[in-house]
XYZ file of C-alpha atoms in Angstrom:
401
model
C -22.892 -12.279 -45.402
C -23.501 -9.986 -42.129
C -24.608 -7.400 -44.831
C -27.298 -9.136 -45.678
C -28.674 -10.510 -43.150
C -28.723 -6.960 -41.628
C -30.814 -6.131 -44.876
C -32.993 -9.240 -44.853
C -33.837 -8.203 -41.374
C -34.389 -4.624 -41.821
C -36.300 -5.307 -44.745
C -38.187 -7.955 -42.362
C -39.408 -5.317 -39.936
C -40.524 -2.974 -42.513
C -42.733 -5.771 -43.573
C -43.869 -6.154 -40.168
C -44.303 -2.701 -39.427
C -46.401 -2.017 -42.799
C -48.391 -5.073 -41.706
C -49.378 -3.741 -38.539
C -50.123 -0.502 -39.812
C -52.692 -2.207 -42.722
C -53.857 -4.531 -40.386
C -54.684 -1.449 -37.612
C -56.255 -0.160 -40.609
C -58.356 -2.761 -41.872
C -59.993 -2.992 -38.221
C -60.986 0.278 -37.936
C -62.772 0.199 -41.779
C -64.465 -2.826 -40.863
C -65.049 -2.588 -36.924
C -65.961 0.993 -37.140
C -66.761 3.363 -34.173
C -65.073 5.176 -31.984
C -63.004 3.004 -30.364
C -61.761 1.477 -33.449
C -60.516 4.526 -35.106
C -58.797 5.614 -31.998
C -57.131 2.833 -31.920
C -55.503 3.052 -35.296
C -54.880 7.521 -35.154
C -53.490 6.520 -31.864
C -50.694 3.837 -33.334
C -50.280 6.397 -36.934
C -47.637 8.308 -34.873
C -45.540 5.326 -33.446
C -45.571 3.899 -36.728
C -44.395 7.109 -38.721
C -41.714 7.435 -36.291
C -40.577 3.937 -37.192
C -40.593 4.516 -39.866
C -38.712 7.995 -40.114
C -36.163 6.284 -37.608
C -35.851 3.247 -40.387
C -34.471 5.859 -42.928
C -32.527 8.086 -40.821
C -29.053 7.765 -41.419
C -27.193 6.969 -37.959
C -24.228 5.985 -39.970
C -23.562 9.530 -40.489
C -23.307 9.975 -37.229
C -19.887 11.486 -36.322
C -18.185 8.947 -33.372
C -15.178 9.999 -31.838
C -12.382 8.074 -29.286
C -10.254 9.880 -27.263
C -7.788 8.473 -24.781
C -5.283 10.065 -21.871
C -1.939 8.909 -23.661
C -0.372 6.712 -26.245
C 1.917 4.468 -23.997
C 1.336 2.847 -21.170
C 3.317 0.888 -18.102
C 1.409 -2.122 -16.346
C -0.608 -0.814 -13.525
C -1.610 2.815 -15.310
C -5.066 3.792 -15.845
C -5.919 3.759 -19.620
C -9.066 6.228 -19.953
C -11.319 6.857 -22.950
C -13.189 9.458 -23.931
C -15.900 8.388 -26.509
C -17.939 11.364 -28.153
C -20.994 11.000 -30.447
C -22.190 14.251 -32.766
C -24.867 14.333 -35.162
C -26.158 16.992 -37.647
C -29.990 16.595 -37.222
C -31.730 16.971 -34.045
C -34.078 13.666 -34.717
C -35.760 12.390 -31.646
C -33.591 9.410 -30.114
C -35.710 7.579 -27.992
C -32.358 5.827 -26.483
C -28.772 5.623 -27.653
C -26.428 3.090 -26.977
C -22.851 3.155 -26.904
C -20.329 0.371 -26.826
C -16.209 0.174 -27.929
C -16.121 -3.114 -28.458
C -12.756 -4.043 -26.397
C -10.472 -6.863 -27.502
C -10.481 -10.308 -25.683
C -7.597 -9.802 -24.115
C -8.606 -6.316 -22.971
C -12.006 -7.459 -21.523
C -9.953 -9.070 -18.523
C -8.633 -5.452 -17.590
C -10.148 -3.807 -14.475
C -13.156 -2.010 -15.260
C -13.437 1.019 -13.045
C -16.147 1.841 -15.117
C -17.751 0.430 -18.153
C -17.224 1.032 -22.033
C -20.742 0.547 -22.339
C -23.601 3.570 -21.896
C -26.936 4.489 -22.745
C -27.998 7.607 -23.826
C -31.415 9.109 -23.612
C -30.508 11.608 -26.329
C -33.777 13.015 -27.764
C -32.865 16.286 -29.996
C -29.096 16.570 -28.319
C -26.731 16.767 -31.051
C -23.596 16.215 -28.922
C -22.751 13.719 -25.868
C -20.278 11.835 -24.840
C -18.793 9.388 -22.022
C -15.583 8.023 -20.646
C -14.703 4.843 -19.396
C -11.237 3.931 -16.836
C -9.555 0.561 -17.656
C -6.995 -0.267 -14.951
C -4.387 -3.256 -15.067
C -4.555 -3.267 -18.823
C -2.560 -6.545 -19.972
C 1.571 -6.027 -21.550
C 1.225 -5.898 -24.983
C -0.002 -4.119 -28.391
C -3.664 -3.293 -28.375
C -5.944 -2.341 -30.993
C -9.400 -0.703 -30.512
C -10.992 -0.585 -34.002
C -15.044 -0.599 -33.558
C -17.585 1.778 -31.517
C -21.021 0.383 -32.205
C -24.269 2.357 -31.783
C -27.604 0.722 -31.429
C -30.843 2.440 -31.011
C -34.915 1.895 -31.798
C -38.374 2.958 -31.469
C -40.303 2.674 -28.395
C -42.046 -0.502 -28.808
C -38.769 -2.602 -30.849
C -40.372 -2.304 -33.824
C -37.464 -0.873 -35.455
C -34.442 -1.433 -34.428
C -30.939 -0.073 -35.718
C -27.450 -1.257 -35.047
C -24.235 0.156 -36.470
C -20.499 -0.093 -36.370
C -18.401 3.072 -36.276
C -14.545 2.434 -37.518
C -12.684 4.479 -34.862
C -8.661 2.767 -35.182
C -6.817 3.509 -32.188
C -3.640 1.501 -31.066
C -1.980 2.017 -27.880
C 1.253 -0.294 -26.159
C 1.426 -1.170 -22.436
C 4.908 -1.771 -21.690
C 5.820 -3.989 -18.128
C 6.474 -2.538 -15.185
C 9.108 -2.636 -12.961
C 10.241 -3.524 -9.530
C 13.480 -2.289 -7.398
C 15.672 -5.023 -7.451
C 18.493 -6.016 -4.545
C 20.281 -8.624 -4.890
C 20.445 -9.807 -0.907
C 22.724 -13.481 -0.568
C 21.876 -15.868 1.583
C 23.977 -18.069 3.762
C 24.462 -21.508 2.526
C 26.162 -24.501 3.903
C 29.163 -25.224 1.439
C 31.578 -28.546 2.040
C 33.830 -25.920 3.652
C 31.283 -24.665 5.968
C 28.765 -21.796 6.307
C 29.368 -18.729 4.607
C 28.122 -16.377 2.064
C 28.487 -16.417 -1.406
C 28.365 -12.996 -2.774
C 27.905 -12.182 -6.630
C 31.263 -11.858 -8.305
C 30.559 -10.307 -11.569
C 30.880 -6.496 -10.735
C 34.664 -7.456 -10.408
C 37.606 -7.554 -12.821
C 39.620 -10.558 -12.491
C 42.909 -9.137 -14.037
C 43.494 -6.122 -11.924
C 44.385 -7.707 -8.615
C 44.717 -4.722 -6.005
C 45.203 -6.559 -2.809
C 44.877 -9.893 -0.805
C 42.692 -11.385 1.781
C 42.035 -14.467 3.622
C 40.279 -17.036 1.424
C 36.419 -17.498 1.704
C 34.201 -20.022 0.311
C 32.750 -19.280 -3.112
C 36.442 -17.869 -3.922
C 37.625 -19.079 -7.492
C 40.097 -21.898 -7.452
C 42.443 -19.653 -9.718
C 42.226 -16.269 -7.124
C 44.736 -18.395 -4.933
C 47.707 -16.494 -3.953
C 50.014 -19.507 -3.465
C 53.183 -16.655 -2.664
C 51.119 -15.333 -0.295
C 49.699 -18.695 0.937
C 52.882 -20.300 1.822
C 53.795 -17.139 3.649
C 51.033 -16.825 6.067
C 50.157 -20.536 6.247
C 47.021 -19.789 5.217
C 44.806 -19.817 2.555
C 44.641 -16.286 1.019
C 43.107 -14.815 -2.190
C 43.537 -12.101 -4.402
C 41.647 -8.594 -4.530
C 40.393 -7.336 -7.283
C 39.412 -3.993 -8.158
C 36.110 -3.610 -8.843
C 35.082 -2.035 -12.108
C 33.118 1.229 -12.622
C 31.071 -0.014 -15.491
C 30.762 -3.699 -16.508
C 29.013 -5.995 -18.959
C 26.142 -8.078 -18.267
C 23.545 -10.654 -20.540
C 20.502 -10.932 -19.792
C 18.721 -13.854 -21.125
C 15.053 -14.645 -21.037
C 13.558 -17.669 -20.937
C 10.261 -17.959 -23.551
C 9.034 -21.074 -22.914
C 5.123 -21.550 -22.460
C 4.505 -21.260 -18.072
C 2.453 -19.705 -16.168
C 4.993 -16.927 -14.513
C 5.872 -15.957 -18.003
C 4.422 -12.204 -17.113
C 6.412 -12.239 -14.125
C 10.087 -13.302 -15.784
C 8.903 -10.727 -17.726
C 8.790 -8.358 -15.374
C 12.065 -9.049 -13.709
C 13.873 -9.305 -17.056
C 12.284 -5.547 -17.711
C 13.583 -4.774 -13.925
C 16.990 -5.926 -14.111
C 17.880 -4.249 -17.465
C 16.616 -0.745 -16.051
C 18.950 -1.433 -12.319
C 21.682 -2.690 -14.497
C 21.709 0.343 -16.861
C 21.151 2.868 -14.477
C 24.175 1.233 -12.730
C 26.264 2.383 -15.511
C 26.508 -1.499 -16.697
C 26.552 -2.430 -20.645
C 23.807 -4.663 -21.117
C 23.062 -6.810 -23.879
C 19.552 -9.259 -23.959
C 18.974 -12.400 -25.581
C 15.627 -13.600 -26.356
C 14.547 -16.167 -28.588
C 11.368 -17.725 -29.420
C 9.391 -17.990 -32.959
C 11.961 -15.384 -33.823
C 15.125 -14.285 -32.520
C 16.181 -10.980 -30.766
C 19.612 -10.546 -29.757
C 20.458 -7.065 -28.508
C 23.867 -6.129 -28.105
C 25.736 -4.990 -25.446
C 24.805 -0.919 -24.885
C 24.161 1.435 -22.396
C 22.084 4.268 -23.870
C 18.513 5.365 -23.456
C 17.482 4.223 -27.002
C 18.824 0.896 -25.665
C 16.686 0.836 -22.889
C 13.978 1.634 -25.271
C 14.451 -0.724 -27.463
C 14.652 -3.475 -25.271
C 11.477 -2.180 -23.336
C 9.613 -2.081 -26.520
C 10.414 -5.733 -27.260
C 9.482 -6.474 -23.663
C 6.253 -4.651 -24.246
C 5.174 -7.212 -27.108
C 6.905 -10.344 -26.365
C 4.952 -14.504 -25.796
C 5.774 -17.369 -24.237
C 5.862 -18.784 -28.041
C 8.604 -21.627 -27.581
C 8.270 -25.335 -26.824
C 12.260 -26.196 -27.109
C 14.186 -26.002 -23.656
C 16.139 -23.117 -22.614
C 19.019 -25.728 -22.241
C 18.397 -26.544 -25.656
C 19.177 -23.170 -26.869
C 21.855 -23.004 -24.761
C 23.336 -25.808 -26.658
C 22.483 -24.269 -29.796
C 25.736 -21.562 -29.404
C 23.632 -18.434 -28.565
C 26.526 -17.128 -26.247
C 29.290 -17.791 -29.108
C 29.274 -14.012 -29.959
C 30.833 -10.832 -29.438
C 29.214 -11.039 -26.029
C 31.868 -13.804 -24.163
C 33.977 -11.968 -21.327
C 30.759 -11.039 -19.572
C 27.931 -11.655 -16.940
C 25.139 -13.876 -17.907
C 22.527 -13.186 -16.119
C 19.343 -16.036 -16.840
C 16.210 -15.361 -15.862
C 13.730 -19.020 -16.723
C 10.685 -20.450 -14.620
C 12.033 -24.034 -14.829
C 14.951 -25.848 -13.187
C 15.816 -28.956 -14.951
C 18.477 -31.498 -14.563
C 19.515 -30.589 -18.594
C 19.637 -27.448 -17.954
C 21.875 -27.409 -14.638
C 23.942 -30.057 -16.641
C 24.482 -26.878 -19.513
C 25.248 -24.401 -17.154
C 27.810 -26.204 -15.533
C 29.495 -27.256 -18.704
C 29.302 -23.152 -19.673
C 30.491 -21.976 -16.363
C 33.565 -24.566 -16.643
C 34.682 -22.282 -19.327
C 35.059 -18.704 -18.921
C 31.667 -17.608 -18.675
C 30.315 -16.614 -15.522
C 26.248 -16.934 -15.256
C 23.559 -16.137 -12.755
C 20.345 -17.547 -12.529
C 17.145 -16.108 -11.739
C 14.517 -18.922 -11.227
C 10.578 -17.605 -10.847
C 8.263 -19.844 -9.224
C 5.007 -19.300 -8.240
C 4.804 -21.785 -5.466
C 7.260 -23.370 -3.098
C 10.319 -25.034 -4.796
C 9.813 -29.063 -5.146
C 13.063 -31.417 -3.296
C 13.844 -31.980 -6.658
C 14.676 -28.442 -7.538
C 16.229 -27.601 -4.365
C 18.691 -30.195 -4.967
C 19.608 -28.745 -8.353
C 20.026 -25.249 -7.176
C 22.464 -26.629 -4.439
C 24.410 -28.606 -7.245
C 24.730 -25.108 -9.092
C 25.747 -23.391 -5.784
C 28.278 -25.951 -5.213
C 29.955 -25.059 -8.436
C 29.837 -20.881 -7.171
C 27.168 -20.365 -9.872
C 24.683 -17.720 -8.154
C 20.799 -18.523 -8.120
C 18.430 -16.869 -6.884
C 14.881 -17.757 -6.279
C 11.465 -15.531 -6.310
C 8.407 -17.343 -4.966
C 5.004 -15.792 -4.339
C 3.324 -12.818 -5.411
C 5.172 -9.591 -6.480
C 5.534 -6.419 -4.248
C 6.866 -3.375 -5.099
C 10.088 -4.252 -4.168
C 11.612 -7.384 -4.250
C 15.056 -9.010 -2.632
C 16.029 -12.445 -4.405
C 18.405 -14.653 -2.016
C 20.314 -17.117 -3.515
């Protein structure tokens, strides 16, 4: 349909053109004079240029896109190089030059445009290149360069699109992560409650006095009734270790941002020497086990790089559904969501009666509500971690439980 329309038009301004040229024509054969016929030599060359430019073949042109590398990591500079040769040296009154960017590309950072005009006249060869900054996480696809150019006076005009397929991935970024606790009043008193999971609990190596956020079962009762005092056992604390990291996919507006400290605590965790598996689920489901290789990291990073927010069922939903009845049981379970819900606290209590130990990660982009502060303290009662991460993102973050 686009086809020909382009030809109704085209053959439209030929019309118009051979009009205008008959019509420039008639005036001087019937006016006469001087002024008449100088009139119509004087329009003869615009109007043989027209025409010449409405037969010369700018689809031949040769249209080249070149950019600075294939992958990218949020925040990188994406620059293209777009170069235009042709064979004959016709007179270009203008040129212009356009790769048509994607939607979701057109909200990058535009250090400077994809869009140029060219004053080529008998140049055979020229070429431009545009800086995109902030480029969006995901697989893009750049496809179509178009070319437009025309006579002096818009009699002619020609517009074409140049296939030039180019596909390039932007894969998130990441952030140093600490994990910094946060004293919290407990029914015992005030005290810290450090993250557990980087220890074994069957190699006891020691004892100490008991502190709140201690497991009921660390009790040494021998040792207890010796000292008259509550004391716990010390366990040795494991070299490597075995995490889950599980990503919340439902629709919200920090979606980018769990993102982004999903991406961040596989990398710390690996480079830890930690196994890591990740579980994410949405239209389809992605379960990764538990690893600790570079290919690993990649894979995981290149699922990261292309993953939505393409889920309307509850994380505590899923929960329910048995995604942790795998291989994957004796282990860390690390959640990162950006909702707190009563269901959800409700299903991580009922998991953490068990054996599995879980932290939470909760993202918020503003303040947390009463409501949710009361939930996190009912998971903190029970010793189940959370932290929280409000605000905007700097380059390195500390989450306090």
């Amino acid at each position: 349909m686009n086809r020909f329309l382009r030809k109704i038009r085209i053959g439209w301004k030929f019309i118009s053109l051979l009009l205008l040229t008959l019509a420039a024509f008639s005036y001087a054969m019937f006016q006469g004079g001087f002024v008449s016929w100088f009139l119509f030599y004087s329009f003869m060359p615009f109007a043989i240029y027209s025409l010449l430019l409405l037969i010369y073949p700018v689809r031949s042109f040769e249209v080249t896109r070149k950019v600075n590398q294939e992958q990218f990591t949020y925040g990188q500079r994406f620059v293209a190089t777009i170069t235009v040769k042709r064979k004959i040296p016709f007179p270009l009154f203008y040129l212009i030059v356009e790769d048509e960017l994607t939607d979701r590309l057109q909200g990058s950072r535009k250090l400077s445009e994809p869009k140029k005009m060219f004053f080529p006249w008998f140049k055979r060869e020229f070429s431009y290149e545009y800086v995109l900054q902030q480029i969006p996480r995901g697989e893009h696809h750049l496809s179509t360069i178009r070319l437009r150019t025309g006579d002096l006076f818009g009699l002619i005009e020609k517009e074409v699109f140049v296939h030039a397929e180019h596909r390039f991935l932007v894969y998130p970024s990441t952030i140093d992560v600490t994990n910094k606790p946060k004293q919290r009043q407990f029914e015992q008193g005030m005290s810290s409650n450090k993250a557990r999971y980087l220890q074994d609990s069957t190699i006891a190596v020691g004892i100490r006095e008991y502190q709140p956020g201690d497991k009921f079962a660390w009790i040494d009762w021998k040792a207890t009734a010796r000292r008259d005092s509550l004391m716990t056992k010390e366990f040795e604390q494991l070299q490597s270790h075995d995490v889950v990291i599980i990503m919340d996919r439902v629709q919200s507006e920090v979606f980018e941002r769990i993102v982004l400290y999903s991406a961040s605590l596989v990398r710390s965790l690996l480079k830890s020497g930690a196994r890591v598996g990740f579980i994410s689920i949405g239209s389809q489901k992605h379960i990764f086990p538990l690893k600790a290789d570079d290919q690993h990291l990649k894979n995981i990073f290149y699922h990261l790089a292309k993953v939505d927010c393409d889920i309307r069922k509850p994380l505590s939903s899923l929960l329910e559904g048995g995604i942790l009845n795998t291989e994957m049981k004796q282990v860390t379970n690390i959640i990162v969501t950006g909702h707190i819900t009563l269901d959800f606290v409700r299903r991580i209590e009922y998991l953490g009666g068990g054996q599995q130990m879980f932290v939470v990660f909760v993202i918020k982009q503003d303040a947390m509500t009463k409501e949710e502060q009361v939930l996190i303290e009912r998971l903190t009662k029970r010793h189940i971690e959370v932290n929280v991460v409000t605000g905007h993102t700097s380059h390195k973050e500390v989450m306090s439980s």
